[in-house]
């Protein structure tokens, strides 16, 4: 069964601190892995997309890594801000067509002042 | 990135009524749109795939007669929740697929802002 597991389920950090969110997947075949940020009551917004040949990709203070051998990905947030408080969802795509996505349960991040 | 809008952003209705939710791709054409449902503290669950000019494809366990999908144009898909009941209260999110021309590595889904449905 294709699965995407994220950890931790929730996380509280102080403003300015760094944090790393984890994503393990058993999806096969694998096309690409995406990280989304979802603010409360809003739709997901794409942060990064990586294919199996990409090890790391950055988007501002967000840096995603991918190890296709161990089927693990991480999202590192640097110098957190209050606006980073949101759910972060790891999504694995089975194909390039973009119509077969497997969603992780998300990590709920709260950044406190 | 491409912009997807939804209308309304929230709706409250009485049990037994029908509610229509619109999903629009604002700056691109989308032959394929997707409808998701999200319950509190849970991830998105795909309900159906909406294809322009043809019938939608529903995921297992989703009642097609209850959740009517119409994709009449390349920029608009609608989801109608018929005879809504309190258990249909949820956050409904649509997405539109962008198909990149040329030697692209992958296509991408852009999500709308969601519609909060509350059925009393």
PDB file of C-alpha atoms in Angstrom, chain B residues 30-113:
ATOM      1  CA  UNK B  30      -7.333  23.280 -16.970  1.00  0.00           C
ATOM      2  CA  UNK B  31      -8.690  20.196 -18.668  1.00  0.00           C
ATOM      3  CA  UNK B  32      -8.440  18.375 -15.369  1.00  0.00           C
ATOM      4  CA  UNK B  33      -9.481  19.569 -11.941  1.00  0.00           C
ATOM      5  CA  UNK B  34      -9.654  17.665  -8.694  1.00  0.00           C
ATOM      6  CA  UNK B  35     -11.978  17.885  -5.713  1.00  0.00           C
ATOM      7  CA  UNK B  36     -10.738  17.093  -2.225  1.00  0.00           C
ATOM      8  CA  UNK B  37     -12.359  16.987   1.181  1.00  0.00           C
ATOM      9  CA  UNK B  38     -10.519  17.685   4.406  1.00  0.00           C
ATOM     10  CA  UNK B  39     -11.808  17.013   7.904  1.00  0.00           C
ATOM     11  CA  UNK B  40     -10.297  18.777  10.935  1.00  0.00           C
ATOM     12  CA  UNK B  41      -6.713  17.799  11.661  1.00  0.00           C
ATOM     13  CA  UNK B  42      -6.682  15.365   8.759  1.00  0.00           C
ATOM     14  CA  UNK B  43      -5.016  15.507   5.382  1.00  0.00           C
ATOM     15  CA  UNK B  44      -6.715  16.019   2.057  1.00  0.00           C
ATOM     16  CA  UNK B  45      -8.723  13.139   0.646  1.00  0.00           C
ATOM     17  CA  UNK B  46      -9.372  12.981  -3.071  1.00  0.00           C
ATOM     18  CA  UNK B  47     -13.068  12.779  -3.868  1.00  0.00           C
ATOM     19  CA  UNK B  48     -13.131  12.928  -7.652  1.00  0.00           C
ATOM     20  CA  UNK B  49     -11.308  13.908 -10.803  1.00  0.00           C
ATOM     21  CA  UNK B  50     -13.145  16.347 -13.015  1.00  0.00           C
ATOM     22  CA  UNK B  51     -12.414  16.242 -16.741  1.00  0.00           C
ATOM     23  CA  UNK B  52     -13.598  18.985 -19.081  1.00  0.00           C
ATOM     24  CA  UNK B  53     -16.350  17.762 -21.354  1.00  0.00           C
ATOM     25  CA  UNK B  54     -16.702  14.325 -19.816  1.00  0.00           C
ATOM     26  CA  UNK B  55     -17.968  12.608 -16.711  1.00  0.00           C
ATOM     27  CA  UNK B  56     -16.064  12.894 -13.482  1.00  0.00           C
ATOM     28  CA  UNK B  57     -14.214   9.951 -12.016  1.00  0.00           C
ATOM     29  CA  UNK B  58     -15.096   9.308  -8.392  1.00  0.00           C
ATOM     30  CA  UNK B  59     -12.929   7.695  -5.748  1.00  0.00           C
ATOM     31  CA  UNK B  60     -14.132   4.591  -4.002  1.00  0.00           C
ATOM     32  CA  UNK B  61     -16.699   5.383  -1.346  1.00  0.00           C
ATOM     33  CA  UNK B  62     -17.719   8.762  -2.787  1.00  0.00           C
ATOM     34  CA  UNK B  63     -21.350   8.877  -3.887  1.00  0.00           C
ATOM     35  CA  UNK B  64     -21.544  10.335  -7.378  1.00  0.00           C
ATOM     36  CA  UNK B  65     -25.251  11.104  -7.034  1.00  0.00           C
ATOM     37  CA  UNK B  66     -24.625  13.091  -3.883  1.00  0.00           C
ATOM     38  CA  UNK B  67     -21.585  15.005  -5.062  1.00  0.00           C
ATOM     39  CA  UNK B  68     -22.387  16.219  -8.560  1.00  0.00           C
ATOM     40  CA  UNK B  69     -19.450  17.505 -10.566  1.00  0.00           C
ATOM     41  CA  UNK B  70     -19.688  19.546 -13.724  1.00  0.00           C
ATOM     42  CA  UNK B  71     -16.667  20.690 -15.735  1.00  0.00           C
ATOM     43  CA  UNK B  72     -18.319  22.550 -18.583  1.00  0.00           C
ATOM     44  CA  UNK B  73     -15.438  24.803 -19.524  1.00  0.00           C
ATOM     45  CA  UNK B  74     -11.661  24.814 -19.386  1.00  0.00           C
ATOM     46  CA  UNK B  75     -11.659  27.264 -16.481  1.00  0.00           C
ATOM     47  CA  UNK B  76     -14.601  26.181 -14.344  1.00  0.00           C
ATOM     48  CA  UNK B  77     -15.575  23.094 -12.417  1.00  0.00           C
ATOM     49  CA  UNK B  78     -18.468  22.961  -9.973  1.00  0.00           C
ATOM     50  CA  UNK B  79     -19.203  20.617  -7.093  1.00  0.00           C
ATOM     51  CA  UNK B  80     -22.806  20.402  -5.919  1.00  0.00           C
ATOM     52  CA  UNK B  81     -23.476  18.749  -2.595  1.00  0.00           C
ATOM     53  CA  UNK B  82     -27.055  17.541  -2.918  1.00  0.00           C
ATOM     54  CA  UNK B  83     -29.365  17.092   0.061  1.00  0.00           C
ATOM     55  CA  UNK B  84     -26.588  18.077   2.413  1.00  0.00           C
ATOM     56  CA  UNK B  85     -26.482  16.622   5.913  1.00  0.00           C
ATOM     57  CA  UNK B  86     -24.400  17.585   8.960  1.00  0.00           C
ATOM     58  CA  UNK B  87     -21.902  14.818   8.225  1.00  0.00           C
ATOM     59  CA  UNK B  88     -21.123  16.574   4.927  1.00  0.00           C
ATOM     60  CA  UNK B  89     -19.749  19.520   6.867  1.00  0.00           C
ATOM     61  CA  UNK B  90     -16.129  19.763   5.849  1.00  0.00           C
ATOM     62  CA  UNK B  91     -13.492  21.822   4.074  1.00  0.00           C
ATOM     63  CA  UNK B  92     -13.722  21.290   0.325  1.00  0.00           C
ATOM     64  CA  UNK B  93     -10.652  22.093  -1.764  1.00  0.00           C
ATOM     65  CA  UNK B  94     -10.271  21.987  -5.510  1.00  0.00           C
ATOM     66  CA  UNK B  95      -7.104  21.907  -7.555  1.00  0.00           C
ATOM     67  CA  UNK B  96      -6.335  22.406 -11.211  1.00  0.00           C
ATOM     68  CA  UNK B  97      -3.659  20.574 -13.083  1.00  0.00           C
ATOM     69  CA  UNK B  98      -1.187  22.526 -15.165  1.00  0.00           C
ATOM     70  CA  UNK B  99       0.145  20.560 -18.097  1.00  0.00           C
ATOM     71  CA  UNK B 100       3.569  21.828 -19.107  1.00  0.00           C
ATOM     72  CA  UNK B 101       4.312  21.662 -22.810  1.00  0.00           C
ATOM     73  CA  UNK B 102       7.635  20.491 -24.136  1.00  0.00           C
ATOM     74  CA  UNK B 103      10.035  18.126 -22.395  1.00  0.00           C
ATOM     75  CA  UNK B 104       8.610  18.652 -18.920  1.00  0.00           C
ATOM     76  CA  UNK B 105       9.501  16.421 -16.063  1.00  0.00           C
ATOM     77  CA  UNK B 106       6.146  16.589 -14.341  1.00  0.00           C
ATOM     78  CA  UNK B 107       2.794  18.323 -14.263  1.00  0.00           C
ATOM     79  CA  UNK B 108       1.637  20.231 -11.245  1.00  0.00           C
ATOM     80  CA  UNK B 109      -1.574  20.766  -9.291  1.00  0.00           C
ATOM     81  CA  UNK B 110      -2.417  24.208  -7.955  1.00  0.00           C
ATOM     82  CA  UNK B 111      -4.899  24.331  -5.116  1.00  0.00           C
ATOM     83  CA  UNK B 112      -7.747  26.704  -4.469  1.00  0.00           C
ATOM     84  CA  UNK B 113      -8.229  28.432  -1.115  1.00  0.00           C
TER      85      UNK B 113
END
